[in-house]
Tab-separated table of C-alpha atoms in Angstrom:
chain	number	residue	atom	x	y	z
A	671	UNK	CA	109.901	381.753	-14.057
A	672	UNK	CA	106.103	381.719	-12.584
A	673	UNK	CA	105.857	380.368	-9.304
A	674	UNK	CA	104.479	377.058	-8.526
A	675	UNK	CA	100.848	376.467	-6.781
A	676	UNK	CA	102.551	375.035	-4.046
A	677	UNK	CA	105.415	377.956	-3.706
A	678	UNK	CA	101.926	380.389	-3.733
A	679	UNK	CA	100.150	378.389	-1.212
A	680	UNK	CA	102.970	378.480	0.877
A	681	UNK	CA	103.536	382.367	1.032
A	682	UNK	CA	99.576	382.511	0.923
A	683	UNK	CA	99.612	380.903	4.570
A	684	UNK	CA	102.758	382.717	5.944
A	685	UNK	CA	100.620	385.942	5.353
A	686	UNK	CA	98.237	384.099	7.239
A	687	UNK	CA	100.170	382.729	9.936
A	688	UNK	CA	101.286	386.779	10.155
A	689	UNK	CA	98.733	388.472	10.394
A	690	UNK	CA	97.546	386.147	13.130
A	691	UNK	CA	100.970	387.160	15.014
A	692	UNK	CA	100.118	390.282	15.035
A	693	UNK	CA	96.653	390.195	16.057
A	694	UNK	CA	97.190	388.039	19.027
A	695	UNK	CA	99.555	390.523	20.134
A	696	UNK	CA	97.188	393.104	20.064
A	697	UNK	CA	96.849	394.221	23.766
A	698	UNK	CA	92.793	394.521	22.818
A	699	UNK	CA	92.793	391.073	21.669
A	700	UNK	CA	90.695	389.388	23.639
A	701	UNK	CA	89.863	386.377	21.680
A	702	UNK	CA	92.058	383.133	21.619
A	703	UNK	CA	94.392	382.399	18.414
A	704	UNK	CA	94.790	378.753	17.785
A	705	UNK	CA	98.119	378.076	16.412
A	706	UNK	CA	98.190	375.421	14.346
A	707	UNK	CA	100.462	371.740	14.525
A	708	UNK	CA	102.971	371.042	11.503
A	709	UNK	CA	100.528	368.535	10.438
A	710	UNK	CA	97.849	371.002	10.389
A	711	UNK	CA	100.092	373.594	8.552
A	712	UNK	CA	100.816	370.955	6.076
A	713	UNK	CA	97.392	370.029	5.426
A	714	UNK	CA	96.508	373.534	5.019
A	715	UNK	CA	98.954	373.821	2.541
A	716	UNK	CA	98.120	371.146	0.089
A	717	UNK	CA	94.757	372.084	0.643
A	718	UNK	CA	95.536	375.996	-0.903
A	719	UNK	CA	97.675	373.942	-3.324
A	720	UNK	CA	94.650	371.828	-4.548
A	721	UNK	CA	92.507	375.395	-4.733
A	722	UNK	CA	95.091	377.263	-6.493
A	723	UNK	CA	95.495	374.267	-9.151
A	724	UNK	CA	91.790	375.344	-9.963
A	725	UNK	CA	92.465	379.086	-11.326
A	726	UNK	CA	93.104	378.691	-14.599
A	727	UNK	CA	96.224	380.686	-16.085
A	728	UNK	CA	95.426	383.707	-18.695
């Protein structure tokens, strides 16, 4: 069973969320990583959700 734009979304942003773990803890990081609010996170997410309902399916 295909997953659902919103299941996509969802991994789409933990890669995110990731790979902005790992470079904040970069000892050569010297920029500032925002972590984002729930609210923000969930925004985010029906946001990608809305995008991802624009690819059409082949």
């Amino acid at each position: 069973m295909p997953k659902t734009n919103k299941e996509l979304a969802i991994e789409l942003y933990s890669a995110y969320l990731q790979c902005s773990g790992a470079f904040s803890s970069n000892p050569n990081n010297t920029g500032i990583v925002k972590i984002p609010s729930n609210d923000e996170m969930a925004e985010q997410v029906a946001d990608l959700t809305k995008k991802l309902a624009k690819i059409p399916d082949y």
